[in-house]
Short mmCIF file of C-alpha atoms in Angstrom, two decimals:
data_model
loop_
_atom_site.label_atom_id
_atom_site.label_comp_id
_atom_site.label_asym_id
_atom_site.label_seq_id
_atom_site.Cartn_x
_atom_site.Cartn_y
_atom_site.Cartn_z
CA MET N 1 0.00 0.00 0.00
CA LYS N 2 2.86 2.37 0.84
CA LEU N 3 4.55 1.54 -2.47
CA PHE N 4 1.30 2.26 -4.31
CA SER N 5 0.89 5.60 -2.51
CA LEU N 6 4.50 6.55 -3.27
CA THR N 7 4.00 5.72 -6.95
CA ILE N 8 0.89 7.91 -7.10
CA LEU N 9 2.75 10.75 -5.36
CA LEU N 10 5.65 10.57 -7.78
CA TRP N 11 3.23 10.52 -10.72
CA LEU N 12 1.42 13.61 -9.41
CA MET N 13 4.74 15.43 -8.87
CA ALA N 14 5.80 14.59 -12.42
CA CYS N 15 2.52 15.96 -13.78
CA MET N 16 2.97 19.15 -11.78
CA ASN N 17 6.52 19.58 -13.08
CA VAL N 18 5.42 19.14 -16.69
CA GLN N 19 2.70 21.70 -16.20
CA ALA N 20 5.09 24.15 -14.49
CA GLY N 21 7.64 23.66 -17.28
CA SER N 22 5.36 24.28 -20.25
CA VAL N 23 5.83 27.23 -22.62
CA HIS N 24 3.32 28.27 -25.28
CA ILE N 25 5.18 30.20 -27.99
CA VAL N 26 3.51 32.15 -30.80
CA SER N 27 4.85 33.73 -33.96
CA GLU N 28 3.96 34.59 -37.52
CA ASP N 29 4.79 32.39 -40.49
CA TRP N 30 8.34 33.63 -41.24
CA PRO N 31 10.25 31.12 -43.35
CA PRO N 32 12.85 29.72 -43.06
CA PHE N 33 12.93 30.68 -39.37
CA ILE N 34 9.44 29.45 -38.47
CA TYR N 35 6.64 28.29 -40.78
CA ALA N 36 4.00 25.62 -41.34
CA GLU N 37 4.46 22.85 -43.88
CA ASP N 38 2.05 19.93 -44.30
CA GLY N 39 0.51 20.68 -40.92
CA GLU N 40 3.88 20.75 -39.11
CA ILE N 41 5.48 23.86 -37.63
CA LYS N 42 9.19 23.92 -38.44
CA GLY N 43 12.03 26.34 -39.11
CA ALA N 44 15.57 27.08 -37.99
CA ASP N 45 14.78 29.37 -35.04
CA LYS N 46 11.84 27.16 -34.05
CA ASP N 47 14.04 24.05 -33.93
CA ILE N 48 16.84 25.84 -32.08
CA THR N 49 14.46 27.28 -29.49
CA GLU N 50 12.75 23.94 -28.93
CA GLN N 51 16.07 22.12 -28.52
CA VAL N 52 17.31 24.64 -25.94
CA LEU N 53 14.06 24.72 -23.95
CA ASN N 54 13.76 20.93 -23.99
CA GLN N 55 17.28 20.69 -22.59
CA LEU N 56 16.18 23.04 -19.80
CA GLY N 57 13.23 20.74 -19.02
CA TYR N 58 10.44 22.73 -20.67
CA GLN N 59 7.70 21.32 -22.87
CA VAL N 60 6.96 23.64 -25.80
CA THR N 61 3.76 24.18 -27.79
CA TRP N 62 3.61 26.35 -30.91
CA GLN N 63 1.02 28.44 -32.70
CA LEU N 64 1.23 30.64 -35.81
CA MET N 65 -1.01 33.70 -36.19
CA PRO N 66 -0.96 37.23 -37.67
CA TRP N 67 1.77 39.41 -36.16
CA ARG N 68 -0.54 41.92 -34.49
CA ARG N 69 -2.33 39.10 -32.67
CA VAL N 70 1.07 37.65 -31.71
CA LEU N 71 1.97 40.94 -30.05
CA HIS N 72 -1.43 41.19 -28.34
CA ASP N 73 -1.54 37.64 -27.00
CA VAL N 74 1.90 37.79 -25.38
CA ALA N 75 1.31 41.31 -24.05
CA THR N 76 -1.87 40.14 -22.29
CA GLY N 77 -0.48 36.79 -21.15
CA ALA N 78 -2.73 34.72 -23.40
CA ALA N 79 0.53 33.23 -24.75
CA ASP N 80 3.86 32.89 -22.97
CA ALA N 81 6.44 34.04 -25.51
CA ILE N 82 7.09 35.42 -28.99
CA LEU N 83 9.59 33.84 -31.35
CA ASP N 84 11.69 36.22 -33.48
CA ILE N 85 10.95 39.76 -32.35
CA ALA N 86 13.33 42.72 -32.68
CA PRO N 87 13.91 44.79 -29.50
CA HIS N 88 12.25 48.03 -30.61
CA GLU N 89 11.87 50.65 -27.86
CA ASP N 90 8.07 50.38 -28.14
CA HIS N 91 8.32 46.74 -27.01
CA GLN N 92 10.80 46.96 -24.14
CA ASP N 93 8.21 47.74 -21.46
CA THR N 94 5.76 45.12 -22.73
CA TYR N 95 7.90 42.03 -23.32
CA LEU N 96 10.75 40.38 -21.44
CA PHE N 97 13.53 39.93 -23.98
CA THR N 98 16.08 37.18 -23.61
CA GLY N 99 19.71 38.27 -23.62
CA GLU N 100 20.96 36.30 -26.64
CA PRO N 101 19.55 36.71 -30.17
CA LEU N 102 18.36 33.68 -32.09
CA SER N 103 19.32 35.21 -35.42
CA SER N 104 20.45 38.44 -37.02
CA HIS N 105 19.63 39.57 -40.55
CA GLU N 106 18.99 42.59 -42.73
CA THR N 107 15.78 44.05 -44.11
CA VAL N 108 16.19 44.99 -47.77
CA LEU N 109 14.00 46.34 -50.57
CA PHE N 110 12.98 43.78 -53.19
CA HIS N 111 12.15 44.92 -56.73
CA ASP N 112 10.86 43.49 -59.99
CA LEU N 113 13.81 42.99 -62.37
CA ARG N 114 11.74 44.65 -65.09
CA ARG N 115 11.25 47.78 -62.98
CA PRO N 116 14.41 48.59 -61.03
CA PHE N 117 14.46 51.59 -58.72
CA ALA N 118 17.58 53.22 -57.31
CA PHE N 119 17.91 53.07 -53.53
CA ASN N 120 20.69 54.64 -51.50
CA ASP N 121 18.63 56.42 -48.86
CA LEU N 122 14.99 57.13 -48.00
CA GLY N 123 14.94 60.16 -50.28
CA ASP N 124 15.00 57.77 -53.26
CA LEU N 125 11.59 56.41 -52.20
CA ASN N 126 9.65 59.67 -52.60
CA GLY N 127 6.28 59.05 -54.20
CA LEU N 128 6.72 55.27 -54.38
CA VAL N 129 4.46 52.55 -52.94
CA ILE N 130 6.32 50.16 -50.64
CA GLY N 131 4.84 46.79 -49.71
CA VAL N 132 5.07 46.09 -45.97
CA SER N 133 3.77 43.64 -43.38
CA PRO N 134 1.10 44.79 -40.87
CA GLY N 135 2.51 45.64 -37.45
CA TYR N 136 6.17 45.48 -38.53
CA LEU N 137 8.46 48.31 -37.35
CA TYR N 138 11.50 47.34 -39.46
CA ASN N 139 13.90 48.82 -36.89
CA ASN N 140 13.79 52.07 -38.86
CA PRO N 141 11.63 54.87 -37.34
CA GLU N 142 12.22 57.21 -40.30
CA PHE N 143 10.94 54.59 -42.73
CA ILE N 144 7.82 53.96 -40.62
CA GLY N 145 7.15 57.67 -39.98
CA SER N 146 7.84 59.19 -43.39
CA ASP N 147 5.00 60.81 -45.36
CA ALA N 148 7.12 61.08 -48.54
CA PHE N 149 6.10 57.62 -49.77
CA PHE N 150 3.29 55.14 -49.21
CA ARG N 151 3.45 51.93 -47.17
CA GLU N 152 0.89 49.37 -48.34
CA PRO N 153 0.36 46.29 -46.12
CA ALA N 154 -0.33 42.80 -47.41
CA PRO N 155 -1.52 39.77 -45.41
CA SER N 156 1.50 37.58 -46.25
CA PHE N 157 4.99 37.66 -47.73
CA GLU N 158 3.72 35.73 -50.73
CA ALA N 159 1.02 38.35 -51.35
CA ASN N 160 3.56 41.17 -51.13
CA LEU N 161 5.85 39.61 -53.73
CA GLN N 162 2.95 38.78 -56.04
CA LYS N 163 1.78 42.41 -55.81
CA LEU N 164 5.32 43.43 -56.75
CA LEU N 165 5.20 41.36 -59.95
CA ARG N 166 1.76 42.74 -60.82
CA GLY N 167 3.00 46.31 -60.47
CA ARG N 168 0.70 47.09 -57.55
CA VAL N 169 3.68 48.12 -55.40
CA ASP N 170 7.04 49.48 -56.47
CA LEU N 171 9.22 47.81 -53.84
CA VAL N 172 8.75 45.38 -50.95
CA ALA N 173 10.48 45.71 -47.57
CA MET N 174 11.36 42.26 -46.26
CA SER N 175 14.02 40.35 -44.38
CA ARG N 176 16.57 39.30 -46.97
CA PRO N 177 16.56 35.55 -46.16
CA VAL N 178 12.76 35.53 -45.78
CA GLY N 179 12.29 37.26 -49.15
CA ILE N 180 14.72 34.97 -50.94
CA TYR N 181 13.19 31.85 -49.38
CA THR N 182 9.66 32.98 -50.26
CA SER N 183 10.59 33.85 -53.84
CA ARG N 184 12.13 30.40 -54.27
CA THR N 185 9.02 28.78 -52.86
CA LEU N 186 6.87 30.74 -55.34
CA GLY N 187 9.24 29.94 -58.21
CA ILE N 188 9.84 33.63 -58.97
CA GLU N 189 13.45 33.96 -57.80
CA ASN N 190 14.53 34.76 -61.36
CA GLN N 191 12.01 37.60 -61.64
CA ILE N 192 12.94 39.68 -58.60
CA SER N 193 16.06 40.98 -56.91
CA PHE N 194 16.92 43.21 -53.96
CA HIS N 195 19.05 46.26 -53.21
CA GLN N 196 22.36 45.58 -51.50
CA GLN N 197 21.89 48.73 -49.40
CA PRO N 198 19.88 47.49 -46.38
CA LEU N 199 16.87 49.34 -45.06
CA SER N 200 17.83 48.18 -41.56
CA SER N 201 19.46 45.33 -39.67
CA SER N 202 18.12 43.64 -36.55
CA ASP N 203 18.72 40.96 -33.98
CA PHE N 204 15.72 38.71 -33.38
CA TYR N 205 14.94 37.22 -29.98
CA LEU N 206 12.67 35.02 -27.97
CA ALA N 207 10.67 37.37 -25.72
CA PHE N 208 8.43 36.32 -22.83
CA HIS N 209 5.31 37.88 -21.39
CA ARG N 210 6.59 40.45 -18.92
CA ALA N 211 5.94 38.75 -15.58
CA GLU N 212 8.15 37.71 -12.67
CA LYS N 213 7.60 33.99 -13.36
CA TRP N 214 9.46 34.30 -16.69
CA GLN N 215 12.53 36.13 -15.38
CA ASP N 216 14.49 32.99 -14.49
CA PRO N 217 13.47 31.05 -17.64
CA SER N 218 14.54 34.04 -19.73
CA GLU N 219 18.00 34.11 -18.14
CA GLN N 220 18.36 30.32 -18.33
CA PHE N 221 17.44 30.35 -22.00
CA SER N 222 19.97 33.08 -22.81
CA ARG N 223 22.83 31.18 -21.18
CA ALA N 224 21.84 27.88 -22.75
CA LEU N 225 21.43 29.42 -26.23
CA ARG N 226 24.94 30.91 -26.09
CA GLU N 227 26.33 27.46 -25.38
CA PHE N 228 24.12 25.75 -27.96
CA LYS N 229 25.49 28.03 -30.69
CA LYS N 230 28.91 26.45 -30.10
CA THR N 231 27.66 22.96 -30.85
CA LYS N 232 27.67 20.91 -34.03
CA GLN N 233 23.90 20.46 -33.67
CA TYR N 234 23.33 24.21 -34.00
CA HIS N 235 25.20 24.40 -37.29
CA GLU N 236 23.43 21.28 -38.55
CA ILE N 237 20.08 23.01 -37.99
CA LEU N 238 21.23 26.05 -39.97
CA GLN N 239 22.42 23.80 -42.79
CA GLU N 240 19.13 21.89 -42.81
CA TYR N 241 17.32 25.12 -43.70
CA GLY N 242 19.96 26.35 -46.16
CA LEU N 243 21.24 29.11 -43.88
CA GLN N 244 24.78 30.35 -43.43
CA SER N 245 26.35 32.90 -41.12
CA ASP N 246 28.18 35.89 -42.62
CA ASP N 247 29.85 37.92 -39.86
CA GLY N 248 27.02 36.95 -37.52
CA PHE N 249 24.22 37.77 -40.00
CA LEU N 250 22.24 34.87 -41.42
CA SER N 251 21.61 34.53 -45.11
CA LEU N 252 20.41 31.78 -47.43
CA ALA N 253 23.15 29.80 -49.06
CA THR N 254 23.22 29.67 -52.85
CA PRO N 255 21.37 26.53 -53.99
#
């Protein structure tokens, strides 16, 4: 009877630990860093984050949704953390950012090869229509605040690039690896290109709902991620998704 009671107690403690160590992470479809394919959520930053949290004893669940809902759900505590968010000043008081970035890459302006536009600074965009993603800040306040050109949102990266080819927008602002990956997926990589001059560059983090309970997990994750980046497994994940590191910035390798 005592053995039976001890078994039940250990089982209950295990259940409590699993519950206490669960993390519900949300993000937007953002390939190749996180995206859905055949009903499975995958991606380089998704796999890296899951590996690190699993090693720390956490069970992870994932959900993809529009970016503005991502921001809302983690701000209100309806979800626990955001995958791949840049530390803009508007977000610092709302989310608890981890101390080590998952990835770093540049935002560039994509253009139709049939309709190239010069771009060296924002003054070159006067009067143009730029395709953007709803809720994105692009780590460039002047770009977001300028009235000299028009920013037209689209519901997905695919929609933005298709609007570019139809001439409905002049340029599209997008993470360089995300834009290249999406164009390859659509089979239009030979129809578009991008300006080498970046619009901005950003580090992208895992950020928790700002609450005391996530302070320790945030610090644990940061330390563990730094160590994980030194492992063979980390580089194997990057290679699996066709990514390579150039001076710390991730880009898609040439097929």
